[in-house]
JSON list of C-alpha atoms in Angstrom, two decimals:
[
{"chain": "V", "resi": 663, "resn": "UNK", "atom": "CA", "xyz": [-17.07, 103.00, -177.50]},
{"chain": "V", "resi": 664, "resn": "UNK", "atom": "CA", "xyz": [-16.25, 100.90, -174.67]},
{"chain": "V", "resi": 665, "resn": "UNK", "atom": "CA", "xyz": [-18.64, 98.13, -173.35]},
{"chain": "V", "resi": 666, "resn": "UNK", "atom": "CA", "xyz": [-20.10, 98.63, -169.97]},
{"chain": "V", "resi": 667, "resn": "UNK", "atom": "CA", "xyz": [-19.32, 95.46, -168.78]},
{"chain": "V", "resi": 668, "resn": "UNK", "atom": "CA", "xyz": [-15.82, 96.19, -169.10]},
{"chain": "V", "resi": 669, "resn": "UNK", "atom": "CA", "xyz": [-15.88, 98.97, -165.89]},
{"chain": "V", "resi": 670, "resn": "UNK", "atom": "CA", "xyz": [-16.02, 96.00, -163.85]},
{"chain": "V", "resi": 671, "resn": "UNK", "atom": "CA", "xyz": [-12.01, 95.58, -164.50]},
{"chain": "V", "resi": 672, "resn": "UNK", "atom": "CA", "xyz": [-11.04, 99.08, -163.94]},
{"chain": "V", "resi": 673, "resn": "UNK", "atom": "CA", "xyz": [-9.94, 100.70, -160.64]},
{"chain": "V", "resi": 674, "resn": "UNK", "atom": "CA", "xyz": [-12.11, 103.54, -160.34]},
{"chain": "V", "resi": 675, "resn": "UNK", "atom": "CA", "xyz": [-12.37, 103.40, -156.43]},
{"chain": "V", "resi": 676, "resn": "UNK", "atom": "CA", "xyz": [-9.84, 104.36, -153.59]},
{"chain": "V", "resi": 677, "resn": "UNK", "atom": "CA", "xyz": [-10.16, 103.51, -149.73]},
{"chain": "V", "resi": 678, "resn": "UNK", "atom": "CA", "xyz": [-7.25, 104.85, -147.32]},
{"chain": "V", "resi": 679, "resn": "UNK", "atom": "CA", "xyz": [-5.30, 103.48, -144.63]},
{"chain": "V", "resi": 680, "resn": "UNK", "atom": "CA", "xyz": [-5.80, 105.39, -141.70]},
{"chain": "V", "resi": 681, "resn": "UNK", "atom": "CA", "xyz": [-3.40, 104.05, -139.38]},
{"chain": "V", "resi": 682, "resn": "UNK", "atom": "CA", "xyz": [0.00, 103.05, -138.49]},
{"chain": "V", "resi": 683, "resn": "UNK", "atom": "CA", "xyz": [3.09, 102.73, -141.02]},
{"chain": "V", "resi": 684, "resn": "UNK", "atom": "CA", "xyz": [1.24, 103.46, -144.18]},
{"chain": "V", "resi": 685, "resn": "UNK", "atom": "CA", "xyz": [-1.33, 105.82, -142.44]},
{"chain": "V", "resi": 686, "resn": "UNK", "atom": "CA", "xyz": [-3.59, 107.84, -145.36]},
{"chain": "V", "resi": 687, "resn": "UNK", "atom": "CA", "xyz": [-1.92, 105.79, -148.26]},
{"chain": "V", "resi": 688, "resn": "UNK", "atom": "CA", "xyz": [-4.89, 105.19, -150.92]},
{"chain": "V", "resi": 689, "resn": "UNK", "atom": "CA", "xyz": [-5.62, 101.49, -152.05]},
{"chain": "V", "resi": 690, "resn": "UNK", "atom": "CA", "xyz": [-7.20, 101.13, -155.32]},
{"chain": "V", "resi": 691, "resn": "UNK", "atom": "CA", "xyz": [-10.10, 98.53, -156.55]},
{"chain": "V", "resi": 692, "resn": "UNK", "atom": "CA", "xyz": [-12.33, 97.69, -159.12]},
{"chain": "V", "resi": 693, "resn": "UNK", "atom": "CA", "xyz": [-15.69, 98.56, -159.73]},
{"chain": "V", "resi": 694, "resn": "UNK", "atom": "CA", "xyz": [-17.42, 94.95, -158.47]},
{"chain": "V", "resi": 695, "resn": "UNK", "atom": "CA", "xyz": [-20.48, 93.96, -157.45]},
{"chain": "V", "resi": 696, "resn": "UNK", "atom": "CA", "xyz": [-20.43, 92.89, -154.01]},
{"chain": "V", "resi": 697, "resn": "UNK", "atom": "CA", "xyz": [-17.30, 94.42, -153.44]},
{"chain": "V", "resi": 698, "resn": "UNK", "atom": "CA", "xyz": [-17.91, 97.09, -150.46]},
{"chain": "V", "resi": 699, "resn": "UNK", "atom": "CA", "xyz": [-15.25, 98.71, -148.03]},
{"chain": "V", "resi": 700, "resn": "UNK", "atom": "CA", "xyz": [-15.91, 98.55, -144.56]},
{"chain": "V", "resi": 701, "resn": "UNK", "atom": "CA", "xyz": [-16.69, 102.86, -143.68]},
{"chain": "V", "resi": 702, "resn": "UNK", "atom": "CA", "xyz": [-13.51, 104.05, -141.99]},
{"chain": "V", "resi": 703, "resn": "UNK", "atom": "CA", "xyz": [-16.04, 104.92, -139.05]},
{"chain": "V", "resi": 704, "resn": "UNK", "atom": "CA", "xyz": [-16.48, 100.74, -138.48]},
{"chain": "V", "resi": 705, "resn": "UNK", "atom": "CA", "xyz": [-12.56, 100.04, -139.08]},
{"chain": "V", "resi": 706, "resn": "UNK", "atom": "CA", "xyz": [-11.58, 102.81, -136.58]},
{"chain": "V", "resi": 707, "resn": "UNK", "atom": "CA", "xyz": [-13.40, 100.33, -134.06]},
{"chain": "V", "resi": 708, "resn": "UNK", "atom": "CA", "xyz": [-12.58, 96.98, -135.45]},
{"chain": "V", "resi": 709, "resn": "UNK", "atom": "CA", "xyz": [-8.99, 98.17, -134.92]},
{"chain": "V", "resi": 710, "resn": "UNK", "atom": "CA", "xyz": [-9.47, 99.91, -131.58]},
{"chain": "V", "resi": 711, "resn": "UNK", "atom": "CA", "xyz": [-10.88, 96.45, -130.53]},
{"chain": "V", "resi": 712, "resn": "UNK", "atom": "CA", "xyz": [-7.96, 94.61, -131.61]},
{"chain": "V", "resi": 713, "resn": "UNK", "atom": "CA", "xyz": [-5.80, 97.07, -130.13]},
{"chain": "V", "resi": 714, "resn": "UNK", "atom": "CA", "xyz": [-2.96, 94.43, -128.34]},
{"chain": "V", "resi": 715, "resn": "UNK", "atom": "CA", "xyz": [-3.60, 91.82, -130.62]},
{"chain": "V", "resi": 716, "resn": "UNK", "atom": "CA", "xyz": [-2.07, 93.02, -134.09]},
{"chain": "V", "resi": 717, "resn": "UNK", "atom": "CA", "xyz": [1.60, 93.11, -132.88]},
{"chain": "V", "resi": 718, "resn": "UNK", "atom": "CA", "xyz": [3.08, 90.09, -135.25]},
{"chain": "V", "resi": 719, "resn": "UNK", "atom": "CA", "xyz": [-0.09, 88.81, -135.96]},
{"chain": "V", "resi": 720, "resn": "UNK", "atom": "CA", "xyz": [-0.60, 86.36, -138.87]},
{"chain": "V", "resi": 721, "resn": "UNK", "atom": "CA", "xyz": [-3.75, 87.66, -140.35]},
{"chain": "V", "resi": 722, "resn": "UNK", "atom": "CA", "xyz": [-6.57, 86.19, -142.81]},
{"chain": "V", "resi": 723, "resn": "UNK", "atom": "CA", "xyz": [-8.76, 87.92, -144.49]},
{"chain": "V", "resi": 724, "resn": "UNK", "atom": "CA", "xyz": [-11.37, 85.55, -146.34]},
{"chain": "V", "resi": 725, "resn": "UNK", "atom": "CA", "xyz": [-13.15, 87.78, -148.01]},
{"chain": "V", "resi": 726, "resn": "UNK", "atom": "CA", "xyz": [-10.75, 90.38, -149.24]},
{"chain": "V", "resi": 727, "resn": "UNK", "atom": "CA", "xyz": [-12.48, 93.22, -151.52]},
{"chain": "V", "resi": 728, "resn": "UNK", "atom": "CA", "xyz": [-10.71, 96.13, -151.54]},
{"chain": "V", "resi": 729, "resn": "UNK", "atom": "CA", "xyz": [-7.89, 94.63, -149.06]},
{"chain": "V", "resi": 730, "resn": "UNK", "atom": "CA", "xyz": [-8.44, 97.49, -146.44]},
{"chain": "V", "resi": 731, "resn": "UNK", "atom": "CA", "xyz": [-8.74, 95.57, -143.72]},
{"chain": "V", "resi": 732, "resn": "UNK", "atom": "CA", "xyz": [-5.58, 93.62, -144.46]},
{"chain": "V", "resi": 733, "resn": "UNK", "atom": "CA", "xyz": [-3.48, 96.41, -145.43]},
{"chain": "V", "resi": 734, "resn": "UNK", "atom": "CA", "xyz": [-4.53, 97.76, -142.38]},
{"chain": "V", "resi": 735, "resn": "UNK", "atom": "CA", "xyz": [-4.16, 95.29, -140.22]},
{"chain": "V", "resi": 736, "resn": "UNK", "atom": "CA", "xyz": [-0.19, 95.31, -141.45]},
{"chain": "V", "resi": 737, "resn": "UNK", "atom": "CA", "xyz": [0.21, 98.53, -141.38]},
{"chain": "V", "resi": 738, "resn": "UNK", "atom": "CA", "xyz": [-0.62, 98.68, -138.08]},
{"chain": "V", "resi": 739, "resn": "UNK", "atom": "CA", "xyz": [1.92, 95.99, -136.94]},
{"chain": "V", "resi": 740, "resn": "UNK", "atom": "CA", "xyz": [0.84, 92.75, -137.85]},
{"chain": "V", "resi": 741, "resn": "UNK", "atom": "CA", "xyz": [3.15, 90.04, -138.96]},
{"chain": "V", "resi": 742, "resn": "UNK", "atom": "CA", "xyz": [1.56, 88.83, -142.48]},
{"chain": "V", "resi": 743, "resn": "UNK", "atom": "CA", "xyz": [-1.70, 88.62, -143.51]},
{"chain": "V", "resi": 744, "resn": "UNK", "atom": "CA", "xyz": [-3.28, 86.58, -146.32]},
{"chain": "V", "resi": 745, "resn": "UNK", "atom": "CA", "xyz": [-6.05, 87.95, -148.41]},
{"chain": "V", "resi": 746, "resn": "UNK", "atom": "CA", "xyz": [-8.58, 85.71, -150.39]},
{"chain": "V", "resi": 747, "resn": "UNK", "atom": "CA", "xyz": [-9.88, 87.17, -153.38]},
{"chain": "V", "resi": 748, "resn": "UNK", "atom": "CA", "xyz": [-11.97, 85.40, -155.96]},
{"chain": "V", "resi": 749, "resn": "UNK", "atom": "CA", "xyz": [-12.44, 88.10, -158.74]},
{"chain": "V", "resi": 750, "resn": "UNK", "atom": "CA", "xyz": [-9.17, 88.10, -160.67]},
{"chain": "V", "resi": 751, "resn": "UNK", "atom": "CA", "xyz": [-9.28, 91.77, -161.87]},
{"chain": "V", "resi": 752, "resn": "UNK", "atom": "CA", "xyz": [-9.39, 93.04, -157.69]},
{"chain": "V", "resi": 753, "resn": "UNK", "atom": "CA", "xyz": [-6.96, 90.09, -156.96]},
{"chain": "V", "resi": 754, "resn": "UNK", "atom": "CA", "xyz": [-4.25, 91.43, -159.31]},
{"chain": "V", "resi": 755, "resn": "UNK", "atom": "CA", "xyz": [-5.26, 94.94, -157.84]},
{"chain": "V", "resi": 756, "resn": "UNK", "atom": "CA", "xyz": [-4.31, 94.19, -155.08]},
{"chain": "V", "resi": 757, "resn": "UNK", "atom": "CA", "xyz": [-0.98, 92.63, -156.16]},
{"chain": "V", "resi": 758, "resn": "UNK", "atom": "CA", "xyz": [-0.10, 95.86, -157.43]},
{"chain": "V", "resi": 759, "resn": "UNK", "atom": "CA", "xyz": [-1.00, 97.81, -154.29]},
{"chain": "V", "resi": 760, "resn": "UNK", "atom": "CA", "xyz": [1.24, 95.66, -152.06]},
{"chain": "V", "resi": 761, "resn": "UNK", "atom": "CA", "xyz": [4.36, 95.63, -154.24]},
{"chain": "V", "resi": 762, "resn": "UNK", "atom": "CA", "xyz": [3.28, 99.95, -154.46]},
{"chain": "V", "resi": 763, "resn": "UNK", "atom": "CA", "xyz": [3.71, 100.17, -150.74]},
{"chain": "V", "resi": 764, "resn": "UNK", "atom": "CA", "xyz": [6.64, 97.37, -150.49]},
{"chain": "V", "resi": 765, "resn": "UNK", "atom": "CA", "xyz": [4.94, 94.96, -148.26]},
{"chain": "V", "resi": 766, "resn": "UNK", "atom": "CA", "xyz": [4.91, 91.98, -151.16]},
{"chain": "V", "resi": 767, "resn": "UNK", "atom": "CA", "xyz": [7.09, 89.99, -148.58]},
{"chain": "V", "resi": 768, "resn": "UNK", "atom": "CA", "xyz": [4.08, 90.07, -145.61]},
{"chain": "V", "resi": 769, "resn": "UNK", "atom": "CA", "xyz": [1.05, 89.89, -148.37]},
{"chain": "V", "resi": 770, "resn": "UNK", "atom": "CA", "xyz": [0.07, 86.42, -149.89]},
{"chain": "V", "resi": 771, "resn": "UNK", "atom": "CA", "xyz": [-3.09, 87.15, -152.53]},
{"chain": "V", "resi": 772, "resn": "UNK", "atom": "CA", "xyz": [-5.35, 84.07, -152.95]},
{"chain": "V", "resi": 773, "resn": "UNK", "atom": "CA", "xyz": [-6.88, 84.13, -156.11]},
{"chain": "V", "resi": 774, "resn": "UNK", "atom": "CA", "xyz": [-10.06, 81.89, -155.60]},
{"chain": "V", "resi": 775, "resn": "UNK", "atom": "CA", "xyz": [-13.13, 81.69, -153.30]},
{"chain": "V", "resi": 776, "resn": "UNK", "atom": "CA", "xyz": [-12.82, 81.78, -149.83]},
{"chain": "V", "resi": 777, "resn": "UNK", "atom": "CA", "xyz": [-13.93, 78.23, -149.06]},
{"chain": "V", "resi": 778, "resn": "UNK", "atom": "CA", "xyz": [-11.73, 76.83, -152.17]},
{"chain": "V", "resi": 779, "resn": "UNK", "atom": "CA", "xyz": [-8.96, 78.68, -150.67]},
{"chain": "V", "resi": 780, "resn": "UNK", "atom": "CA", "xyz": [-9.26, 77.40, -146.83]},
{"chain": "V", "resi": 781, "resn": "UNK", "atom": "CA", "xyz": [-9.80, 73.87, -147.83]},
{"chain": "V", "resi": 782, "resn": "UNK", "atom": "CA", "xyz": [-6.28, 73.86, -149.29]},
{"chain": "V", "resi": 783, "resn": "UNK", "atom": "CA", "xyz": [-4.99, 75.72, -145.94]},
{"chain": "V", "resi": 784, "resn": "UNK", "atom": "CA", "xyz": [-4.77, 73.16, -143.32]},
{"chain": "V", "resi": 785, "resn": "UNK", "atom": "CA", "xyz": [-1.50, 71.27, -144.59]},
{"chain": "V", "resi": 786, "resn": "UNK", "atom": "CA", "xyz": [0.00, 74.22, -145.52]},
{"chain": "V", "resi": 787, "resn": "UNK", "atom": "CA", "xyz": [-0.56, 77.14, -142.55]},
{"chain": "V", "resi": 788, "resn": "UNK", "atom": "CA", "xyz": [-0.99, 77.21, -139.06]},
{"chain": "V", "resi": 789, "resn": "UNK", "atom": "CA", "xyz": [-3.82, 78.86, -137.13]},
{"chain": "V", "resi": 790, "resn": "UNK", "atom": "CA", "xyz": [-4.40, 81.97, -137.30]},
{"chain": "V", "resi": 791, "resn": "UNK", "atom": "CA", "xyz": [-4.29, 85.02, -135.05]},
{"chain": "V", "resi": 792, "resn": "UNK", "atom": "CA", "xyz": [-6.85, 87.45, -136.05]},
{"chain": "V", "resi": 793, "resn": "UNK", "atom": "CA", "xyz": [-9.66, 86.39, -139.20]},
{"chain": "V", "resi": 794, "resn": "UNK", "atom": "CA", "xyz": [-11.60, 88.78, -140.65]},
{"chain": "V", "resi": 795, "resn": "UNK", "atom": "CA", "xyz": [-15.31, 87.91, -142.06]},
{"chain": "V", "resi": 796, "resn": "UNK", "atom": "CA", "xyz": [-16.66, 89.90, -144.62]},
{"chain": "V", "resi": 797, "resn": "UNK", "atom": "CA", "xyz": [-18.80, 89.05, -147.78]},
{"chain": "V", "resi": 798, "resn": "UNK", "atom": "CA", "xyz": [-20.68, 90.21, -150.20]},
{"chain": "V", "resi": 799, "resn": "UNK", "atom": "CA", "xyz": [-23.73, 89.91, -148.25]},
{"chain": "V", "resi": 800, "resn": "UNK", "atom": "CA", "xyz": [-26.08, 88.07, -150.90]},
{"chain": "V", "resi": 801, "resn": "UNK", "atom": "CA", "xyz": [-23.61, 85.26, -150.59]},
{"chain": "V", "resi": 802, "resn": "UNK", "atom": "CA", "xyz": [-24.44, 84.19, -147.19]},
{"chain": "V", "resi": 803, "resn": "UNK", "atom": "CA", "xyz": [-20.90, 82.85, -146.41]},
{"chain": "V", "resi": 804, "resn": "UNK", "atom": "CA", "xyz": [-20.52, 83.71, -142.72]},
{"chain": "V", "resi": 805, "resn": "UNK", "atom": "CA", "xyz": [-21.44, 80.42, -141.61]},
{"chain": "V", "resi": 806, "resn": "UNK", "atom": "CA", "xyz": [-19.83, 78.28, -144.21]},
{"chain": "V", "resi": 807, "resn": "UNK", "atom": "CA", "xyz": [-16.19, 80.14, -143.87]},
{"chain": "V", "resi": 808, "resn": "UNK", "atom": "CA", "xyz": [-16.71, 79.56, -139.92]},
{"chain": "V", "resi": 809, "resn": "UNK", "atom": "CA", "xyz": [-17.12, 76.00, -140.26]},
{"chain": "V", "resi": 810, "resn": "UNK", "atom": "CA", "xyz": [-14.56, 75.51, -142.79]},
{"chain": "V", "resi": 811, "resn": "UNK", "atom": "CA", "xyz": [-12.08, 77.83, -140.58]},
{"chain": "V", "resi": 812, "resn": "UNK", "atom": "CA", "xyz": [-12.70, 75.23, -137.99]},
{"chain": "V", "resi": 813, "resn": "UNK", "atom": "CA", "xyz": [-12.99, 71.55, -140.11]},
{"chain": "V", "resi": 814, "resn": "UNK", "atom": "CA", "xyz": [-9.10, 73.06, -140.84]},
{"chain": "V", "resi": 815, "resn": "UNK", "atom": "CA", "xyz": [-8.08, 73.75, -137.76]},
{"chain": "V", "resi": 816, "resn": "UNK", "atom": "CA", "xyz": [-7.28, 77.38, -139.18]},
{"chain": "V", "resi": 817, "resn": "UNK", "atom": "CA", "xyz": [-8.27, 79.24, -135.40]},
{"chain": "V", "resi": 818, "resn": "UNK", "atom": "CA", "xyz": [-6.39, 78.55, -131.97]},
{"chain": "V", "resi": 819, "resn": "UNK", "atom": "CA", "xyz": [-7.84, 78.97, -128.43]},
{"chain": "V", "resi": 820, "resn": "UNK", "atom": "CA", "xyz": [-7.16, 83.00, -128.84]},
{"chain": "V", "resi": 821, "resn": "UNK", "atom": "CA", "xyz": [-7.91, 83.74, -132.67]},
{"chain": "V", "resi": 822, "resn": "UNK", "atom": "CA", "xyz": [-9.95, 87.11, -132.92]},
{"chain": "V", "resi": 823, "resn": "UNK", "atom": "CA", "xyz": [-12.78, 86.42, -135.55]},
{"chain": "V", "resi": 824, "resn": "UNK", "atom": "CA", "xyz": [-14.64, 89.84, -137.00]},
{"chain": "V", "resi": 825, "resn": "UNK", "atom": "CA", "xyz": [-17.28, 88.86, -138.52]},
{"chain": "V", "resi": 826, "resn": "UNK", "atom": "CA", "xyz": [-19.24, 92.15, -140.69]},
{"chain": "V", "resi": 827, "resn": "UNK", "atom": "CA", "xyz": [-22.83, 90.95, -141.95]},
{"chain": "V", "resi": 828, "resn": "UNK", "atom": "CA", "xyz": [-26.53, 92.72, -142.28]},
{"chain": "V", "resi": 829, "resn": "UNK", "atom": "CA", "xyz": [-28.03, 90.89, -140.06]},
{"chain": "V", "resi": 830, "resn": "UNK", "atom": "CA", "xyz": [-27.91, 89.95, -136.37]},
{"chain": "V", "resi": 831, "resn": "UNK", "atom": "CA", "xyz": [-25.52, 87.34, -135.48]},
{"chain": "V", "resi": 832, "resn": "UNK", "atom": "CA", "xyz": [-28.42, 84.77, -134.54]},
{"chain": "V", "resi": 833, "resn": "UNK", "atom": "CA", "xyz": [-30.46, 85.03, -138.05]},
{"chain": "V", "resi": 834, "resn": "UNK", "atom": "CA", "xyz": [-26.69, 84.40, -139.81]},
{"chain": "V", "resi": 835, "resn": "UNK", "atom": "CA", "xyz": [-25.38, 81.45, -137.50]},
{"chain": "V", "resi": 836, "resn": "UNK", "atom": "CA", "xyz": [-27.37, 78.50, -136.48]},
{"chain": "V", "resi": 837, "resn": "UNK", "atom": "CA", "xyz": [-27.29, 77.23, -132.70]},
{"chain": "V", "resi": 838, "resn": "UNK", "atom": "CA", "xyz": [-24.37, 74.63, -133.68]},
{"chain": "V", "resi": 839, "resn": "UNK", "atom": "CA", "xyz": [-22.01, 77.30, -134.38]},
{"chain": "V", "resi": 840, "resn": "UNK", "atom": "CA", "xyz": [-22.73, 79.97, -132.27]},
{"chain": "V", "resi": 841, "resn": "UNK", "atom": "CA", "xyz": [-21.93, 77.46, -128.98]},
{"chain": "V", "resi": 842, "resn": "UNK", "atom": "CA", "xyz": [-18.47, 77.41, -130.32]},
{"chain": "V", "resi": 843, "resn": "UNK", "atom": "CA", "xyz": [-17.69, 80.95, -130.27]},
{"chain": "V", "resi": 844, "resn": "UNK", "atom": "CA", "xyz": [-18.26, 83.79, -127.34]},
{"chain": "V", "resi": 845, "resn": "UNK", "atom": "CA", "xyz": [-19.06, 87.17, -128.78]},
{"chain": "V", "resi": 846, "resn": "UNK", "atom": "CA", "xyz": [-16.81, 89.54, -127.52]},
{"chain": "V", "resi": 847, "resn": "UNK", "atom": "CA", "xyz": [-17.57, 92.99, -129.21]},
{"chain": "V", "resi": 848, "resn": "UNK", "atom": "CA", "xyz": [-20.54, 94.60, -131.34]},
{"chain": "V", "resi": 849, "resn": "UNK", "atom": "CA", "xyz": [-21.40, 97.48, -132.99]},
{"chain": "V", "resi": 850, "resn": "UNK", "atom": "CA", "xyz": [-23.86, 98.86, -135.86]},
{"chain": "V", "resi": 851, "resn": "UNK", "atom": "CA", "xyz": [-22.99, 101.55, -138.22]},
{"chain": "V", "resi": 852, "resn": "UNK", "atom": "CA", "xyz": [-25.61, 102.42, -140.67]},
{"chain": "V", "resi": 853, "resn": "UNK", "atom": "CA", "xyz": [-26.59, 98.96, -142.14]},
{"chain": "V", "resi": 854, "resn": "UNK", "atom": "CA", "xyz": [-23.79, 97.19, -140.90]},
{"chain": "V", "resi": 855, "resn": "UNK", "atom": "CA", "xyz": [-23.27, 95.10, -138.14]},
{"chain": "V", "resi": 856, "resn": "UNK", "atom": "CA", "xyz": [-20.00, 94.22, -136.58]},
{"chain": "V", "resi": 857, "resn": "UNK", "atom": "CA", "xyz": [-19.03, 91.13, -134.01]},
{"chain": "V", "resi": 858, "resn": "UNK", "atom": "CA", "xyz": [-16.10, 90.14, -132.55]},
{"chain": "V", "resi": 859, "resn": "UNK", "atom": "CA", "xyz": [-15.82, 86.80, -131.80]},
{"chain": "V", "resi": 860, "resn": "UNK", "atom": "CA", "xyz": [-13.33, 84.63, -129.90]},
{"chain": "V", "resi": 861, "resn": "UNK", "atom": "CA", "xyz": [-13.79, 80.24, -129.69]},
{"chain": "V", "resi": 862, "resn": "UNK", "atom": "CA", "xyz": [-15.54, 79.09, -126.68]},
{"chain": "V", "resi": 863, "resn": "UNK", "atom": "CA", "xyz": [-13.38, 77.17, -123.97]},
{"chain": "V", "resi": 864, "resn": "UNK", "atom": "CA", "xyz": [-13.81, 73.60, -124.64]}
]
């Protein structure tokens, strides 16, 4: 008999894309905790929001899960996109899903946390066009990756930031950091809620 704690390395969950080149194609990921799709409801209007923006985009996604939103995001005409992904088993899932639907050349997995990761960034990448924000939401990262995105000059005057959380944007972000960014879009769906944020003019 197998040992519980091994379901956490099998892929026993699907999420589709459901737009653009690779439209209804099925992603596979592991069974992790913390790990939750956005609802295809909530992606339908991150992506109708960033409709004009995704055309040769460079993409990050810092807290990559299941890799829908990146796969989506380059499926629907973005450039590249690179997807952070500390739990090994769900990083080497999504290896496999990118060489499955031949887009290893636009796809760069990180295989560490997201603030690991972008602290190696800033000699290495320029800004980026569109970030997406989404943690487990015990971890409380939203303000730390924002910060970090910013110490490393990883966002330009006209990066899109969406930024997924549980809670309103002004119990998640203190003062400080909400000055430096203009919020742009929102929306709830169930328990989520979704921002999109741009940098303030200096």
């Amino acid at each position: 008999m197998k040992k519980p704690t091994q379901k956490s390395t099998k892929a026993v969950n699907q999420v589709r894309i459901i737009g653009g080149q690779h439209k209804r194609r099925l992603l596979s990921f592991v069974d992790a905790q913390g790990l939750r799709p956005t609802p295809d409801r909530l992606k339908e209007t991150l992506f109708n929001w960033l409709t004009g923006y995704l055309t040769d985009a460079k993409i990050l996604d810092t807290c990559a899960g299941s890799g829908a939103l990146g796969f989506e995001a380059v499926s629907r005409g973005a450039k590249t996109a690179t997807l952070i992904e500390p739990n090994l088993a769900q990083a080497q899932m999504l290896k496999q899903n990118a060489k499955l639907l031949k887009l290893s050349d636009r796809l760069t997995i990180v295989s560490t946390d997201a603030i690991s990761a972008l602290n190696t960034m800033h000699d290495r990448h320029d800004a980026f066009d569109i970030i997406f924000i989404d943690p487990p939401y015990a971890l409380n990262l939203w303000q730390p990756i924002l910060e970090n995105l910013l110490d490393n000059a990883l966002i330009h005057a006209d990066s899109r930031i969406y930024l997924e959380a549980d809670k309103p944007l002004h119990s998640i972000l203190d003062d400080d950091t909400s000055a430096k960014f203009t919020l742009i879009k929102l929306t709830k769906v169930g328990q989520a809620m979704a921002y999109l944020l741009t940098p303030t003019p200096n």
